XYZ file of C-alpha atoms in Angstrom:
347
model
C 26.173 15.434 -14.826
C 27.015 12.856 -11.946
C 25.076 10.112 -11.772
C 23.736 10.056 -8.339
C 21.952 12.853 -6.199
C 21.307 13.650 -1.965
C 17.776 13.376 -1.745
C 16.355 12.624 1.658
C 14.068 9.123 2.499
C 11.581 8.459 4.868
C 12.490 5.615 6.637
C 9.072 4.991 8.603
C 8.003 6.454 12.000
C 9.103 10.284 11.386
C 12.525 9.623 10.233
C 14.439 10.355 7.652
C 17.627 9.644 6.402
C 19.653 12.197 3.502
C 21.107 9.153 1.228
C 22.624 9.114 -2.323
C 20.645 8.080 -4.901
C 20.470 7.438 -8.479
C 19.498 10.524 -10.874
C 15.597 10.376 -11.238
C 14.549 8.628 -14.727
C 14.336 10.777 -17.637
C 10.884 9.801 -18.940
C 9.739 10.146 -22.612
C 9.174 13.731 -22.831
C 10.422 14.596 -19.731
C 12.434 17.786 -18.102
C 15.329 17.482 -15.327
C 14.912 20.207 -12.918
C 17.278 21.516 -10.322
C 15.170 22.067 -6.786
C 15.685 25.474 -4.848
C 12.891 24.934 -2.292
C 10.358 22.517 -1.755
C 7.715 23.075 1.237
C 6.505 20.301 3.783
C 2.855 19.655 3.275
C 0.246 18.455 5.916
C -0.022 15.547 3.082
C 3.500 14.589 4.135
C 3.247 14.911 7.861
C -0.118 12.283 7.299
C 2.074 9.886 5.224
C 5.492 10.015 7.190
C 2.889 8.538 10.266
C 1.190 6.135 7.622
C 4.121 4.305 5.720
C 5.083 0.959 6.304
C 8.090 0.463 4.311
C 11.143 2.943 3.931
C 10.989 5.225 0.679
C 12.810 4.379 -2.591
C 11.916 7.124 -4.161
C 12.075 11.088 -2.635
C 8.322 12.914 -2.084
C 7.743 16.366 -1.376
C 5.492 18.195 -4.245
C 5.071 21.972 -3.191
C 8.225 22.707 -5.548
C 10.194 25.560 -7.071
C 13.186 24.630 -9.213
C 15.550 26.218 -12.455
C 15.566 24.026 -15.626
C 18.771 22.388 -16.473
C 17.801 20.064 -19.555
C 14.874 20.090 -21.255
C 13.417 17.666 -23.509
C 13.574 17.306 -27.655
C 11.500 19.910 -29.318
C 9.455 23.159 -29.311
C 8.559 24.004 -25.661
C 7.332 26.933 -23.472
C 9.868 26.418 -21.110
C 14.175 26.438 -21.302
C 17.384 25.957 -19.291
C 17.637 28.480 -17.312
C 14.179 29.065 -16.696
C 13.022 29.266 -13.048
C 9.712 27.575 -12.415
C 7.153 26.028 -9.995
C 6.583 22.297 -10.734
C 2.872 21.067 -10.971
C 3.947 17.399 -10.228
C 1.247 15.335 -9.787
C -0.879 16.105 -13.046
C 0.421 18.076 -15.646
C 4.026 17.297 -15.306
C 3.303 13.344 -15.706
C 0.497 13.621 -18.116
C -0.099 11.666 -20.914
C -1.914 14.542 -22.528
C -3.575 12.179 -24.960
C -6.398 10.880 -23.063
C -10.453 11.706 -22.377
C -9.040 13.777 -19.418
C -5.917 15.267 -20.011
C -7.432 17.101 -23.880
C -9.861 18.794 -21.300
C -6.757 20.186 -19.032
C -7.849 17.604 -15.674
C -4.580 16.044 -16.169
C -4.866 15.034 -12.728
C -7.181 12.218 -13.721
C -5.428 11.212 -16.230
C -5.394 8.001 -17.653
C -1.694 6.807 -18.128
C 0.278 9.104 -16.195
C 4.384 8.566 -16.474
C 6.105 6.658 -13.632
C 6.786 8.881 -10.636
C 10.391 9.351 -10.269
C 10.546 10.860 -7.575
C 9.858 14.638 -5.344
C 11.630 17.539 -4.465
C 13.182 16.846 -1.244
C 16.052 15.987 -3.491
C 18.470 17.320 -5.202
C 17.091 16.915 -8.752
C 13.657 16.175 -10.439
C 11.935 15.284 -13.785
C 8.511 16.207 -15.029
C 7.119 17.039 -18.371
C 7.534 20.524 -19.738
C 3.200 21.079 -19.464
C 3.560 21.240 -15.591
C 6.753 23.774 -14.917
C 5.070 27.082 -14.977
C 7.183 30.117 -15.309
C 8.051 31.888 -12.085
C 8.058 35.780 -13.089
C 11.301 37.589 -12.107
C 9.317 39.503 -9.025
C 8.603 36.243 -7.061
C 11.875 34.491 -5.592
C 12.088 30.762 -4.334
C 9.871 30.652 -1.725
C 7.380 32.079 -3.628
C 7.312 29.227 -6.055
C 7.285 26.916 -3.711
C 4.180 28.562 -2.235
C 2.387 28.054 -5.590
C 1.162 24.716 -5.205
C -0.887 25.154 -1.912
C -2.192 28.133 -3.092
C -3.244 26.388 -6.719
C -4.997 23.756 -4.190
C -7.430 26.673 -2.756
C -7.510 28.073 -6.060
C -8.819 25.331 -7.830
C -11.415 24.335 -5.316
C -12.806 27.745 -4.979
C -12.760 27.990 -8.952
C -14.666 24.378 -8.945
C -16.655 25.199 -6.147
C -18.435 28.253 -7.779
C -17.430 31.045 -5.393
C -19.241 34.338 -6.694
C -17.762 38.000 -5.736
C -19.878 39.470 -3.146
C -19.868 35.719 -1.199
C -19.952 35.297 2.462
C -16.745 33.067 2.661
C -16.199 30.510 6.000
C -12.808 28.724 5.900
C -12.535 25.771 8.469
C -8.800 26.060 9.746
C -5.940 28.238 8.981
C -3.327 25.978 8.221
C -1.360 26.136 5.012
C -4.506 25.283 3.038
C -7.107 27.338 5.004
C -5.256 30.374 4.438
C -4.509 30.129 0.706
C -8.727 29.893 0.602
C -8.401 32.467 2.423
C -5.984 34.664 -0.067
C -8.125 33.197 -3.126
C -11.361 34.012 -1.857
C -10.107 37.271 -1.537
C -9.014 37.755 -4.280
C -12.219 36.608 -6.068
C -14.124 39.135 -4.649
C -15.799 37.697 -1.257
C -17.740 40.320 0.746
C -16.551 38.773 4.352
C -14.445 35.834 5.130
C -14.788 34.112 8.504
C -12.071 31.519 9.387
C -11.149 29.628 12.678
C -7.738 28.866 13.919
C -6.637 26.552 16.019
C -3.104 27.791 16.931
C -2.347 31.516 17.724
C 0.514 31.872 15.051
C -2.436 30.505 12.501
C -4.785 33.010 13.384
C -2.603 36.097 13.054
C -1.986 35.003 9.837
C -5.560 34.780 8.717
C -5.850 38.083 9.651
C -2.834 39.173 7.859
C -3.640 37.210 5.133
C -7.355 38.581 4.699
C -9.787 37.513 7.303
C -12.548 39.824 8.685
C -12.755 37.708 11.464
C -11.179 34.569 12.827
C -12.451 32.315 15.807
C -11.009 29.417 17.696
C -11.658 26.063 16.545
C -13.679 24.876 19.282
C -17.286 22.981 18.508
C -19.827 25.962 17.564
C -17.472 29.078 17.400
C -17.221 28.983 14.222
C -20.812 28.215 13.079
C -21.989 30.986 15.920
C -19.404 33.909 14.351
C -21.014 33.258 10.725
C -24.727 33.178 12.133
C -24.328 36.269 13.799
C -22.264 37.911 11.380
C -25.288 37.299 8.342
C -27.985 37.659 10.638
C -28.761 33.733 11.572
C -28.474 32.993 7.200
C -24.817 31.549 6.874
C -21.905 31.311 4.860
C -22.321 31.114 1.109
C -19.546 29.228 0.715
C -17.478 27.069 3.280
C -14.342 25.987 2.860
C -13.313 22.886 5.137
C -9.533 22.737 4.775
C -8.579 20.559 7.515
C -9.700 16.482 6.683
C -8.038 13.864 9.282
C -9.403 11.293 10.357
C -12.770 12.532 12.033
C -15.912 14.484 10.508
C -16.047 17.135 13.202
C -15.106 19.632 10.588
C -17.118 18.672 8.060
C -20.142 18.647 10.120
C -19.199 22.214 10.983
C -18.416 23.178 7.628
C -22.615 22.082 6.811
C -23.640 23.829 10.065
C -21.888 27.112 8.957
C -23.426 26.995 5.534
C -26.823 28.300 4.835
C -29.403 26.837 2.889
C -28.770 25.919 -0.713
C -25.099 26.857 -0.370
C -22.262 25.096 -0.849
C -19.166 23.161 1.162
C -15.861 22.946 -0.675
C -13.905 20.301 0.610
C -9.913 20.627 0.350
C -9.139 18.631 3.699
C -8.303 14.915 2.912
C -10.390 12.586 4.959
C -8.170 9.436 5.389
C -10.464 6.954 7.317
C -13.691 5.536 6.259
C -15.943 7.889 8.792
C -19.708 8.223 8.890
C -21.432 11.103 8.591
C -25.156 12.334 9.157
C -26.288 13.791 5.276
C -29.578 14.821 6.118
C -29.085 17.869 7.170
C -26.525 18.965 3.974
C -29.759 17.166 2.129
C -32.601 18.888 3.453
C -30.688 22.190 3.480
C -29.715 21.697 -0.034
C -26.111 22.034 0.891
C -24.003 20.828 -2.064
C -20.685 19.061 -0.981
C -18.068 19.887 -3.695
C -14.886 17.282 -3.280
C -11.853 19.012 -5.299
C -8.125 17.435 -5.261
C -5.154 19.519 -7.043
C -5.603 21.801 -10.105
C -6.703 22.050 -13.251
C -7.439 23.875 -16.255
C -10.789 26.109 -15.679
C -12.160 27.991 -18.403
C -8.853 27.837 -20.178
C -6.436 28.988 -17.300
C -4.881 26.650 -15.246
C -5.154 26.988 -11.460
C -1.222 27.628 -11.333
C -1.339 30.361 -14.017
C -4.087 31.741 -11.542
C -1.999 31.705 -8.507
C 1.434 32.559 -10.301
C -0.790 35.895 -11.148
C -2.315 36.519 -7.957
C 1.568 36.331 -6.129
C 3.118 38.324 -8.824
C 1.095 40.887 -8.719
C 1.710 41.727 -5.242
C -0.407 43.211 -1.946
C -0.852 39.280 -0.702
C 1.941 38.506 1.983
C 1.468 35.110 1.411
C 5.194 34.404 1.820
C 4.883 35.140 5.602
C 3.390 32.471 6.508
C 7.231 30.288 5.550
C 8.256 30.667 9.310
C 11.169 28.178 9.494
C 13.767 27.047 6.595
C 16.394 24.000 6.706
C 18.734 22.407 4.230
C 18.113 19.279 2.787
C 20.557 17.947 5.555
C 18.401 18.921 8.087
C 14.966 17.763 6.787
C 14.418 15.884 9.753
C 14.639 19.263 12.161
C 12.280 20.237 9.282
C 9.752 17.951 10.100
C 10.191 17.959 13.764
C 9.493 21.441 13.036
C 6.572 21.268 11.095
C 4.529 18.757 13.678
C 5.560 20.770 16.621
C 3.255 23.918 16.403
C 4.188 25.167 19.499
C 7.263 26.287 17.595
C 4.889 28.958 16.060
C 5.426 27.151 12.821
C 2.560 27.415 10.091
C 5.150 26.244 6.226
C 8.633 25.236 6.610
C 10.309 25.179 3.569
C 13.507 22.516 2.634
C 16.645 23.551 0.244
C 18.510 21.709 -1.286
């Protein structure tokens, strides 16, 4: 095994630069993972725009990779084995403390160092968070996992019932997994907006009964007429940013005594009005990542809901580059006028 990688680096401003580096750390306990396909997240397009200082270490967490070493012991998972990588809890776990014995490793307590994502060559996590890819669903699919664990979870967290009237704010990567995962749980009618025309086709495709524009009241008007002035059940505001315009939709679509699930990540301190969401009884359920809910974890969920098939989920991967060209990648990505909803990077 050499002892340096490629792995690409954001240099600050929307650049980056494909560099060797050293091999990432093998951690106690840890896994080294060859990546086949990692996808760019909104998360990264927010951060590439926010970082001050160039990148030591490689990001990129929406990741499909084959084992090539795994650590000491009995494990679930082996060389050879191709799996999607649950990065950010699970795979750097402690799995000793309060919140990692009751499967939120996301919270947990003393999480191993990050060494690094998979817009590189190589990675290393812990064998709890690779999840086995079955032999139906290719590369893409597994690097479609994560997003679609993030809708998962939240809709898991957030209660949804079968028979729901589901709203989803946006149909961006994140708005149409809620869309796949609601459903799949059994809602009656989902209503989404979109903002772009690519997006909306793909709600549609994806599930939607019915998807409006994304401009102030269309949304919130399509739900009231659609349950006869009530509301959504549940609304799922996938967007965030860095203004509440969405959120304040999301509690306008919502009827009384239901409940907002917020996926987007809100990134500025912003003030918001809660007396309506109070009076109404609205309940505002924040949810980050996955977990383990009622003894499945939310990648187990969405590994089964891709493998079993009917859900073109994989569609909406318009646009693939090489590790070498992860900066068309990202020009891609922010550019929607390229009709671009996922691009995916391989190594």
């Amino acid at each position: 095994m050499a002892d340096t990688m490629k792995a690409a680096l954001d240099q600050t401003r929307r650049q980056y630069k494909v560099k060797q580096v050293p091999m990432p750390d093998r951690f106690r306990g840890s896994a080294l993972v060859r990546v086949r396909k990692t996808g760019i997240c909104g998360s990264d397009l927010h951060m590439t725009n926010e970082r001050k200082e160039p990148q030591s270490l490689p990001s990129g967490h929406e990741v499909a990779g084959e084992v090539v070493e795994a650590p000491p012991g009995q494990h679930r998972i082996r060389p050879g084995d191709r799996v999607a990588i649950e990065m950010i809890g699970a795979g750097r776990a402690c799995m000793e403390c309060y919140y990692c014995r009751y499967g939120q490793y996301r919270h947990c307590r003393w999480p191993a160092p990050d060494t690094g994502g998979g817009f590189a060559e190589y990675m290393t996590r812990r064998p709890e968070g690779l999840f086995k890819l079955t032999d139906n669903l290719d590369w893409a699919d597994g690097a479609l996992v994560e997003p679609l664990a993030v809708s998962v979870h939240g809709l898991r967290l957030g209660g949804m019932k079968p028979g729901d009237t589901v709203a989803v704010v946006g149909s961006a990567t994140i708005g149409l997994a809620a869309i796949v995962a609601a459903r799949a749980f059994g809602a009656a009618r989902i209503i989404a907006s979109a903002r772009h025309p690519q997006q909306a086709e793909a709600a549609k495709t994806l599930g939607a009964d019915m998807v409006t524009g994304s401009g102030k009241g269309e949304l919130e008007d399509a739900v009231r007429n659609a349950t006869g002035g009530l509301g959504a059940d549940v609304t799922v505001e996938s967007i965030g940013g860095t203004k509440i315009d969405t959120l304040q939709q999301s509690v306008d679509s919502t009827r009384p005594q239901g409940k907002v699930i917020v996926l987007g990540g809100f990134r500025d301190p912003l003030q918001f009005d809660f007396l309506k969401p109070m009076l109404n009884e609205v309940a505002l359920v924040f949810t980050t990542c996955y977990g383990v809910i009622d003894g499945k974890h939310d990648y187990e969920v969405a590994i089964d809901l891709l493998a079993k098939g009917g859900i073109p989920f994989r569609k909406i991967v318009t646009h693939t580059y090489s590790l070498d060209d992860i900066q068309k990648g990202f020009d891609t990505a922010y550019n929607k006028s390229s009709g671009s909803i996922k691009v995916h990077i391989t190594p």
